[in-house]
Amino acid sequence: MVWFLLEFAVNHFLLTSICCFLGSLVIVKCVEHLRTRMKIEKAQRQRDIAFQLMEKTVTDLKKQHGEVDPASILSLSLAELANRLKDGSLSPESVLWVYIEKALEVNKELNCLTDYLPECEAHLQSVKNQKEKGLLYGVPISLKDHVGYKGHDSHCGLVHFSGILEKEDSVIVQVLKKQGAIPFVKTNIPQSMINFDCSNSIYGQTLNPHNHSKTCGGSSGGEAALVAGGGSVLGVGSDVLGSIRMPSSFCGICGLKPSGYRLSSLGFTTPVSGMRSAVMMPGPMARDVDSLAMFMKAVLCDEMFVLDPTVPPVPFKDEIYNSSKPLTIGFYDTDGYFLPPPGIRRAIQETKTRLEEAGHKLVPFTPPRIEYALNELCIRGFFADGGSTLAEKFDVDIVDPHLKQQVFLYRIPTIVKRIVSFFMRPMFPRIANHLNAHCGAGSVKGLWKHNAAIKEYRCEYIAEWKKLNMDALLCPMLGPAFNIGCPGKLFAGFCFTMLFNILNFPAGVLPVTTVTEEDEEELKVYKGYFNDPWDQEVIKGMEGGVSLPLSVQCVALPWQEEMCLRLMKEVETVSCGHLKK
């Protein structure tokens, strides 16, 4: 009897302990969820206050500097605006209130802003007192949310970083300020920035300015939407897999991803620090190519070289950008892995013809071992840890509905990914290989081999480039804009862009035409190369795209941003009149 009572007591104690433990876990999760909700609500309240302050700033500045026509200011290109500000025919205060007012108007329609930088007024006065006027004197500029700005957070679309205020400006911001620019707002991004949609649990979904059922792209999506909507003449984005080029394509603006380390990225927040397979790079976003070149010329200066000595001290080469020498341009309209939609292939072929008519030489180019490069080099390197570091950032967050499929993939144990990939391969080989690449490098030794493989592939790619004596490359860009929610189901959509992050080549995009009724009809019978769920998702994602912008991508060899921009300018020139507004 004693032993029975003792056993009962022990079992009762164990059962009670287990119940208490499980109950504690539930309580902890509930508390964490409540804290997350409170942080989100706090961030939203702060944004509402910031918008009220923007409205007050407009009212105050209008009283003193209201004698201007906003439409005439907003219609000026960056170069025209900078000249008018320098010669004194426009006051910086007038331009600032006009752009603040327009940004507010665009935000009400698209939900593209996350923060106002009220320090812009004080900085404007300090710029006016400088002895020398910089290249961007008095120009209001916008910043992607994770660009470090003193006294403001850089949340990466994650509650994890919300409320952590920056102690100083990022180097790029410091340089832009020195050149007279006036940063005045920050713009929205997708949760964790690893998506080409633009939605997060803090500020919600940003819409495409041309069609509100479409996404503006990501991760520099808010930036692209604001620029395309007219609320900013120049924006600072960033690109690690296509995050400048994708939203620029979807919104019909110009964007440039420089070579890795050509510009300073000090002071940018990132959800995954230490990843080196693809280098995150700041870059400009604007309505025309000259504006991108002007940005590069402004930041490639002694100020940046001193603030960040790891950046090569190489100024912008005007003689290359302004050259009129005919170019030898490689081109392809498909890479054999992901078939571009009909409109994009048409855009490439039409652009090729126009460039030939302008006197340039176009030669067919085939990128080597494309599936190997995308899966084994890019994906396996970007997710070298199997995605665990990125997944951790969601532990104290509410996963955005459009990102659930991706986050679920990051959280799957490596052994399960390998098993599922093995059984999936007979039916869907492309998706199976992609899933297997998400298993990562596996070990330090595996990562070393991976880094060596990237170097070897880069040499192989450059050798093919040199065989054709190419100056630059014209190639596809994903587009038109996807329907909201679809990008999270098609991570492979980055394939046209992430190749050049792995190669570390400068790459830019610009619009050249728009989707026609014929393109839309051809899309209905699109089967891609594999007719697998990814190819089927392309149809779902892009349907209803008539009149949306279609862009092409221009690429140059490492450190040749000026040549990349030169090709972009040539494409812009020959496409003028063909792009429907």
XYZ file of C-alpha atoms in Angstrom:
581
model
C 0.000 0.000 0.000
C 2.829 2.371 0.854
C 4.545 1.674 -2.478
C 1.261 2.257 -4.311
C 0.784 5.642 -2.631
C 4.397 6.556 -3.308
C 4.098 5.606 -7.000
C 0.819 7.544 -7.268
C 2.439 10.590 -5.702
C 5.430 10.436 -8.049
C 3.238 10.025 -11.128
C 0.963 12.812 -9.972
C 3.990 15.062 -9.441
C 5.364 14.271 -12.902
C 1.999 14.834 -14.564
C 1.507 18.094 -12.692
C 5.034 19.225 -13.611
C 4.475 18.475 -17.290
C 1.154 20.328 -17.268
C 2.751 23.292 -15.521
C 5.619 23.304 -18.033
C 3.268 23.225 -21.003
C 1.108 25.870 -19.379
C 4.186 28.030 -18.871
C 5.085 27.690 -22.549
C 1.602 28.804 -23.533
C 1.830 31.769 -21.168
C 5.279 32.720 -22.512
C 3.990 32.571 -26.100
C 0.967 34.667 -25.171
C 3.180 37.252 -23.479
C 5.530 37.336 -26.499
C 2.562 37.763 -28.838
C 1.217 40.596 -26.690
C 4.614 42.319 -26.679
C 4.818 41.983 -30.455
C 1.353 43.499 -30.844
C 2.271 46.368 -28.546
C 5.480 47.094 -30.503
C 3.543 47.060 -33.778
C 0.875 49.397 -32.411
C 3.548 51.723 -31.031
C 5.322 51.859 -34.407
C 2.043 52.588 -36.177
C 1.205 55.399 -33.730
C 4.644 56.916 -34.231
C 4.158 56.828 -37.985
C 0.791 58.594 -37.653
C 2.468 61.297 -35.567
C 5.211 61.600 -38.203
C 2.603 62.134 -40.929
C 0.930 64.840 -38.840
C 4.303 66.517 -38.485
C 4.794 66.325 -42.262
C 1.479 68.100 -42.781
C 2.461 70.797 -40.285
C 5.817 71.266 -42.016
C 4.063 71.762 -45.354
C 1.701 74.329 -43.822
C 4.520 76.259 -42.145
C 6.803 76.297 -45.188
C 3.943 77.244 -47.506
C 3.312 80.401 -45.484
C 6.848 81.624 -46.127
C 7.687 79.989 -49.466
C 4.358 79.252 -51.102
C 4.793 81.330 -54.249
C 5.601 78.369 -56.524
C 3.738 76.031 -58.846
C 4.095 72.490 -57.406
C 3.394 70.828 -60.757
C 6.250 72.675 -62.463
C 8.682 71.618 -59.719
C 7.556 67.982 -59.742
C 7.976 67.817 -63.526
C 11.682 68.734 -63.365
C 14.314 66.040 -63.812
C 16.958 65.690 -61.111
C 19.518 67.592 -63.222
C 17.048 70.398 -63.969
C 15.991 70.617 -60.321
C 19.599 70.735 -59.086
C 20.433 73.515 -61.564
C 17.395 75.588 -60.558
C 18.310 75.207 -56.884
C 21.933 76.189 -57.483
C 21.148 79.278 -59.569
C 18.647 80.429 -56.941
C 15.566 80.434 -59.183
C 14.052 77.900 -56.758
C 14.458 77.959 -52.984
C 15.266 74.717 -51.139
C 12.353 75.390 -48.765
C 9.876 75.570 -51.657
C 11.134 72.344 -53.186
C 11.072 70.598 -49.811
C 7.446 71.410 -49.002
C 6.351 70.502 -52.528
C 7.929 67.045 -52.250
C 6.708 66.481 -48.679
C 3.178 67.319 -49.791
C 3.448 65.061 -52.838
C 4.933 62.209 -50.772
C 1.965 62.416 -48.395
C -0.435 62.315 -51.333
C 1.301 59.288 -52.869
C 1.405 57.526 -49.500
C -2.355 57.887 -49.007
C -2.809 56.010 -52.259
C 0.006 53.450 -52.042
C 1.065 53.114 -48.359
C 4.751 53.513 -49.214
C 6.136 55.618 -46.320
C 7.316 54.382 -42.913
C 8.872 57.500 -41.375
C 9.405 61.239 -41.705
C 12.817 62.738 -40.983
C 11.963 66.092 -39.353
C 15.680 66.846 -39.036
C 15.493 67.712 -42.745
C 14.512 71.309 -41.937
C 17.548 71.940 -39.744
C 19.799 70.168 -42.236
C 18.408 72.324 -45.038
C 19.472 75.461 -43.155
C 22.955 74.049 -42.564
C 23.243 73.233 -46.279
C 22.326 76.818 -47.155
C 25.149 78.024 -44.911
C 27.797 75.862 -46.567
C 30.366 77.799 -48.597
C 30.297 75.327 -51.483
C 27.106 73.934 -52.979
C 27.305 70.185 -53.524
C 26.085 68.362 -56.623
C 22.738 67.642 -54.927
C 22.304 71.017 -53.232
C 18.779 71.312 -51.817
C 17.461 68.130 -53.473
C 14.980 66.175 -51.291
C 15.761 62.455 -51.357
C 14.086 59.358 -49.923
C 15.674 56.378 -48.175
C 14.773 52.702 -48.045
C 13.837 51.944 -44.434
C 16.963 49.978 -43.499
C 19.315 52.812 -44.526
C 20.750 54.053 -41.226
C 19.651 57.538 -40.167
C 20.537 58.921 -36.733
C 17.673 58.891 -34.229
C 15.449 56.617 -36.317
C 15.122 52.838 -36.492
C 15.965 50.606 -39.453
C 13.531 47.761 -38.886
C 13.993 45.596 -42.027
C 10.240 45.011 -41.896
C 10.739 43.022 -38.677
C 9.525 43.672 -35.153
C 12.925 42.286 -34.066
C 14.588 45.596 -35.093
C 11.681 47.960 -34.422
C 12.406 50.739 -31.937
C 16.204 50.317 -31.999
C 17.366 53.827 -32.867
C 20.478 54.433 -34.964
C 23.306 56.241 -33.159
C 24.648 57.851 -36.323
C 23.947 58.257 -40.019
C 25.102 55.590 -42.444
C 28.083 56.575 -44.564
C 25.936 56.999 -47.695
C 23.639 59.394 -45.837
C 26.607 61.369 -44.519
C 28.023 61.695 -48.030
C 24.669 62.671 -49.546
C 24.227 65.319 -46.868
C 27.709 66.651 -47.611
C 26.662 66.928 -51.267
C 23.693 69.065 -50.198
C 20.926 66.456 -50.443
C 18.001 66.635 -47.989
C 16.841 63.170 -46.826
C 13.205 63.627 -45.772
C 11.381 60.250 -45.642
C 11.932 56.514 -45.273
C 10.047 53.950 -47.335
C 8.421 50.562 -46.834
C 9.970 47.113 -47.366
C 8.835 43.468 -47.180
C 9.252 41.569 -43.934
C 12.953 40.568 -43.639
C 13.536 42.073 -47.135
C 13.816 38.571 -48.673
C 10.830 38.847 -50.994
C 9.873 40.727 -54.139
C 6.497 41.689 -52.724
C 6.323 44.634 -50.286
C 4.361 43.848 -47.139
C 5.159 43.425 -43.438
C 3.344 42.973 -40.139
C 4.141 46.533 -38.996
C 2.999 48.766 -41.859
C 1.170 46.434 -44.217
C 1.126 46.248 -48.021
C 2.525 48.815 -50.446
C 0.670 48.991 -53.764
C 1.827 49.409 -57.355
C 1.253 52.975 -58.615
C 0.040 51.735 -62.020
C -2.383 49.069 -60.770
C -3.400 48.666 -57.134
C -4.046 44.940 -57.451
C -0.353 44.521 -58.261
C 2.682 44.635 -55.992
C 5.287 47.373 -56.323
C 8.017 44.732 -55.924
C 10.691 44.361 -53.287
C 12.600 44.721 -51.292
C 13.081 48.416 -52.215
C 9.374 48.472 -53.013
C 8.271 51.542 -51.090
C 11.122 53.458 -52.692
C 10.093 52.439 -56.219
C 6.432 53.226 -55.551
C 7.244 56.684 -54.163
C 9.567 57.588 -57.060
C 7.138 56.264 -59.681
C 4.282 58.111 -57.996
C 6.212 61.395 -58.169
C 6.818 61.739 -54.423
C 10.610 61.593 -54.722
C 13.031 62.626 -57.462
C 15.834 60.376 -56.166
C 15.804 57.396 -53.824
C 18.384 55.207 -52.116
C 17.635 51.496 -52.289
C 19.716 48.362 -51.776
C 20.139 45.129 -53.680
C 21.313 41.667 -52.575
C 19.313 39.419 -54.943
C 17.514 41.976 -57.112
C 15.970 44.278 -54.511
C 16.542 47.476 -56.507
C 15.987 46.039 -59.956
C 12.803 44.058 -59.227
C 10.716 46.970 -57.865
C 12.191 49.356 -60.450
C 10.947 46.960 -63.133
C 7.506 46.553 -61.577
C 7.012 50.310 -61.122
C 8.566 51.422 -64.417
C 11.532 53.445 -63.131
C 15.331 53.195 -63.447
C 17.530 51.482 -60.858
C 21.190 50.533 -60.536
C 22.934 47.847 -58.465
C 26.641 48.720 -58.382
C 29.465 46.207 -58.027
C 29.982 44.949 -54.513
C 32.005 47.383 -52.372
C 31.961 50.186 -54.983
C 29.771 52.113 -52.521
C 29.791 51.984 -48.743
C 27.130 49.898 -47.002
C 28.273 50.856 -43.483
C 25.266 51.718 -41.376
C 22.730 49.569 -43.232
C 20.767 47.108 -41.094
C 20.410 43.554 -42.399
C 18.590 40.488 -41.016
C 21.552 38.240 -41.901
C 24.971 39.718 -41.130
C 28.142 38.030 -42.366
C 26.692 36.488 -45.526
C 29.257 36.997 -48.317
C 28.073 34.874 -51.251
C 26.012 37.791 -52.549
C 27.058 41.280 -51.484
C 24.330 43.740 -50.451
C 24.862 47.053 -52.232
C 23.244 50.487 -51.938
C 22.139 51.989 -55.215
C 20.093 54.807 -56.755
C 16.497 54.709 -58.002
C 15.063 57.483 -60.169
C 12.938 58.299 -63.195
C 15.794 58.525 -65.721
C 19.312 57.211 -66.264
C 21.039 60.604 -65.967
C 19.753 60.806 -62.393
C 21.397 57.473 -61.552
C 24.675 58.718 -63.023
C 24.400 61.967 -61.090
C 23.937 60.033 -57.845
C 27.001 57.900 -58.553
C 29.069 60.955 -59.396
C 27.946 62.618 -56.159
C 28.739 59.734 -53.806
C 31.971 58.538 -55.451
C 33.905 61.346 -53.802
C 36.669 61.946 -51.262
C 34.110 62.195 -48.450
C 33.048 58.555 -48.887
C 36.599 57.331 -49.433
C 37.644 58.898 -46.112
C 34.581 57.767 -44.139
C 34.930 54.192 -45.406
C 38.517 53.318 -46.427
C 37.376 49.817 -47.509
C 35.756 51.405 -50.575
C 38.159 51.720 -53.542
C 38.940 55.431 -54.080
C 37.785 55.473 -57.710
C 35.780 58.555 -58.785
C 33.043 58.406 -61.423
C 34.447 58.303 -64.973
C 32.456 60.833 -67.010
C 34.428 60.070 -70.162
C 33.028 56.522 -70.271
C 29.438 57.473 -69.495
C 29.413 60.350 -72.012
C 31.257 58.488 -74.794
C 29.540 58.129 -78.177
C 31.688 55.219 -79.374
C 29.578 52.333 -80.773
C 29.348 49.387 -78.375
C 29.578 45.632 -78.767
C 26.615 44.371 -76.763
C 25.893 40.767 -75.877
C 22.229 39.769 -75.545
C 19.898 36.887 -74.745
C 16.128 36.794 -74.305
C 16.065 33.623 -72.193
C 18.560 31.821 -69.991
C 17.192 28.303 -70.575
C 16.119 27.945 -66.936
C 13.230 30.351 -66.440
C 11.383 31.351 -69.609
C 10.566 35.074 -69.559
C 6.919 35.966 -70.233
C 6.051 36.979 -73.821
C 6.238 40.733 -73.208
C 9.775 40.593 -71.836
C 11.102 38.529 -74.751
C 9.504 41.019 -77.115
C 11.073 43.902 -75.160
C 14.553 42.369 -75.516
C 14.187 41.719 -79.248
C 12.776 45.182 -79.967
C 15.535 46.835 -77.924
C 18.167 44.761 -79.743
C 16.830 45.938 -83.109
C 16.766 49.592 -82.059
C 20.328 49.424 -80.730
C 21.505 47.886 -84.021
C 19.754 50.657 -85.940
C 21.614 53.159 -83.725
C 24.943 51.706 -84.881
C 25.811 49.247 -82.106
C 26.885 45.647 -82.640
C 24.674 43.020 -80.970
C 26.030 39.486 -80.471
C 24.187 36.456 -79.032
C 25.457 35.410 -75.605
C 24.688 32.232 -73.657
C 25.259 32.354 -69.878
C 27.147 29.195 -68.840
C 25.708 26.585 -66.435
C 22.828 28.803 -65.371
C 20.922 26.321 -63.148
C 24.153 25.392 -61.372
C 24.935 29.072 -60.766
C 21.482 29.907 -59.431
C 21.027 26.890 -57.149
C 24.465 25.697 -56.134
C 26.172 29.083 -55.962
C 23.493 31.641 -55.162
C 20.790 29.855 -53.142
C 23.138 27.450 -51.346
C 25.423 30.340 -50.452
C 22.713 32.815 -49.488
C 21.160 30.192 -47.214
C 24.482 28.621 -46.195
C 23.069 27.907 -42.717
C 19.884 26.388 -44.137
C 18.003 29.623 -43.427
C 18.168 29.260 -39.623
C 19.582 32.750 -38.941
C 16.835 34.368 -40.979
C 14.142 32.168 -39.416
C 15.195 33.291 -35.916
C 14.206 36.869 -36.758
C 10.579 35.751 -37.089
C 10.425 34.170 -33.611
C 9.193 37.432 -32.042
C 7.123 38.527 -35.002
C 3.823 37.842 -36.714
C 4.654 36.292 -40.074
C 3.196 38.308 -42.925
C 0.592 36.180 -44.784
C 2.420 36.640 -48.079
C 5.662 35.304 -46.612
C 4.383 32.206 -44.797
C 5.448 29.772 -47.507
C 9.023 31.083 -47.501
C 9.312 31.160 -43.698
C 7.933 27.621 -43.517
C 10.709 26.531 -45.894
C 13.396 28.185 -43.745
C 12.146 26.355 -40.644
C 12.095 22.864 -42.160
C 14.973 20.732 -40.782
C 17.742 20.081 -43.309
C 17.222 16.318 -43.303
C 13.540 16.801 -44.172
C 14.442 19.150 -47.046
C 16.806 16.523 -48.436
C 14.179 13.749 -48.195
C 11.410 15.834 -49.770
C 13.787 16.986 -52.505
C 14.715 13.370 -53.295
C 11.100 12.218 -53.721
C 10.066 15.389 -55.570
C 12.851 15.196 -58.197
C 11.151 12.764 -60.671
C 8.079 15.013 -60.999
C 9.485 18.516 -60.463
C 13.279 18.417 -60.915
C 13.743 22.201 -61.012
C 11.875 22.764 -57.746
C 13.568 19.753 -56.133
C 17.042 21.113 -56.929
C 16.034 24.523 -55.607
C 14.768 22.967 -52.364
C 17.952 20.956 -51.956
C 20.026 24.115 -52.363
C 18.210 25.545 -49.318
C 19.982 22.897 -47.228
C 23.008 25.194 -47.283
C 26.741 24.593 -47.256
C 26.605 21.975 -44.498
C 29.914 22.821 -42.825
C 32.770 25.313 -42.743
C 34.646 23.102 -45.194
C 31.568 23.084 -47.427
C 31.397 26.885 -47.292
C 35.059 27.169 -48.295
C 34.419 24.915 -51.296
C 31.388 26.992 -52.139
C 33.378 30.245 -52.105
C 36.010 28.664 -54.353
C 33.269 27.505 -56.747
C 31.912 31.059 -57.033
C 35.362 32.355 -57.944
C 35.780 29.613 -60.543
C 32.368 30.313 -62.099
C 33.051 34.056 -62.225
C 36.242 33.373 -64.198
C 34.305 31.051 -66.541
C 31.617 33.687 -67.147
C 34.167 36.435 -67.816
C 36.040 34.164 -70.237
C 32.843 33.666 -72.275
C 32.271 37.432 -72.157
C 35.785 38.166 -73.451
C 35.491 35.647 -76.295
C 32.848 37.905 -77.819
C 34.777 41.087 -76.991
C 31.656 42.502 -75.327
C 31.412 45.945 -73.749
C 28.139 45.215 -71.953
C 25.188 42.817 -71.845
C 21.452 43.201 -72.527
C 19.270 40.546 -70.875
C 15.792 39.861 -69.422
C 14.228 41.374 -66.337
C 11.215 39.885 -64.553
C 7.995 41.693 -65.384
C 5.336 42.898 -65.535
C 4.382 43.427 -61.895
C 2.924 40.423 -60.077
C -0.464 40.293 -58.415
C -0.189 40.911 -54.676
C 0.708 37.791 -52.705
C 2.156 35.833 -55.642
C 5.887 36.657 -55.211
C 6.074 34.703 -51.930
C 5.187 31.558 -53.875
C 7.838 32.054 -56.542
C 11.206 32.818 -54.964
C 12.804 31.682 -58.250
C 11.547 34.938 -59.746
C 14.858 36.393 -58.571
C 16.733 34.224 -61.101
C 17.159 37.030 -63.675
C 18.755 39.318 -61.095
C 20.550 37.240 -58.443
C 23.002 35.814 -61.005
C 24.724 39.213 -61.159
C 24.907 39.494 -57.373
C 26.848 36.215 -57.308
C 29.039 37.373 -60.196
C 29.383 40.780 -58.504
C 28.685 42.604 -61.797
C 26.993 46.043 -61.884
C 23.464 45.753 -63.266
C 20.633 48.174 -63.903
C 17.083 48.149 -65.234
C 14.917 50.621 -67.099
C 11.489 50.489 -68.776
C 11.356 50.185 -72.563
C 7.730 49.307 -73.404
C 4.422 48.217 -71.872
C 2.310 45.050 -71.873
C 0.040 44.746 -74.895
C -3.193 42.820 -75.399
C -1.198 40.388 -77.574
C 1.271 39.791 -74.739
C -1.616 39.059 -72.396
C -3.133 36.536 -74.824
C 0.208 34.747 -75.270
C 0.641 34.587 -71.496
C -2.505 32.455 -71.230
C -0.764 29.565 -73.023
C 2.602 30.052 -71.298
C 4.094 26.730 -70.184
C 7.675 27.784 -69.478
C 10.393 25.147 -69.753
C 8.981 22.682 -67.241
C 5.217 23.385 -66.997
C 5.634 22.828 -63.257
C 3.921 24.736 -60.402
C 6.397 27.618 -60.803
C 5.556 28.069 -64.478
C 1.862 27.922 -63.620
C 2.389 30.547 -60.930
C 3.814 32.926 -63.553
C 0.440 32.990 -65.310
C -1.444 33.592 -62.049
C 1.008 36.246 -60.957
C 1.156 38.268 -64.169
C -2.381 38.051 -65.548
C -4.198 41.360 -65.870
C -1.019 43.258 -66.732
C -2.032 45.164 -69.886
C -0.388 48.626 -70.047
C 2.033 47.871 -67.173
C 5.733 48.737 -67.721
C 8.177 46.180 -69.108
C 11.893 46.604 -68.427
C 15.205 45.187 -69.635
C 18.413 44.630 -67.693
C 21.826 46.065 -68.597
C 25.038 44.567 -67.199
C 28.772 45.339 -67.262
C 31.936 43.769 -65.854
C 32.936 44.446 -62.212
C 33.823 48.064 -61.352
C 32.421 49.293 -64.674
C 29.299 51.066 -63.419
C 29.898 53.828 -65.957
C 29.713 51.318 -68.835
C 26.542 49.797 -67.375
C 24.987 53.260 -67.189
C 26.258 54.045 -70.703
C 24.326 51.063 -72.096
C 21.287 52.044 -70.038
C 21.465 55.562 -71.507
C 21.711 54.132 -75.042
C 18.673 51.931 -74.386
C 16.765 54.863 -72.902
C 17.578 56.995 -75.957
C 16.486 54.426 -78.544
C 13.368 53.526 -76.534
C 12.189 57.139 -76.217
C 8.826 57.404 -77.955
C 8.212 53.655 -77.792
C 7.404 53.583 -74.077
C 3.730 54.346 -73.576
C 3.060 56.693 -70.678
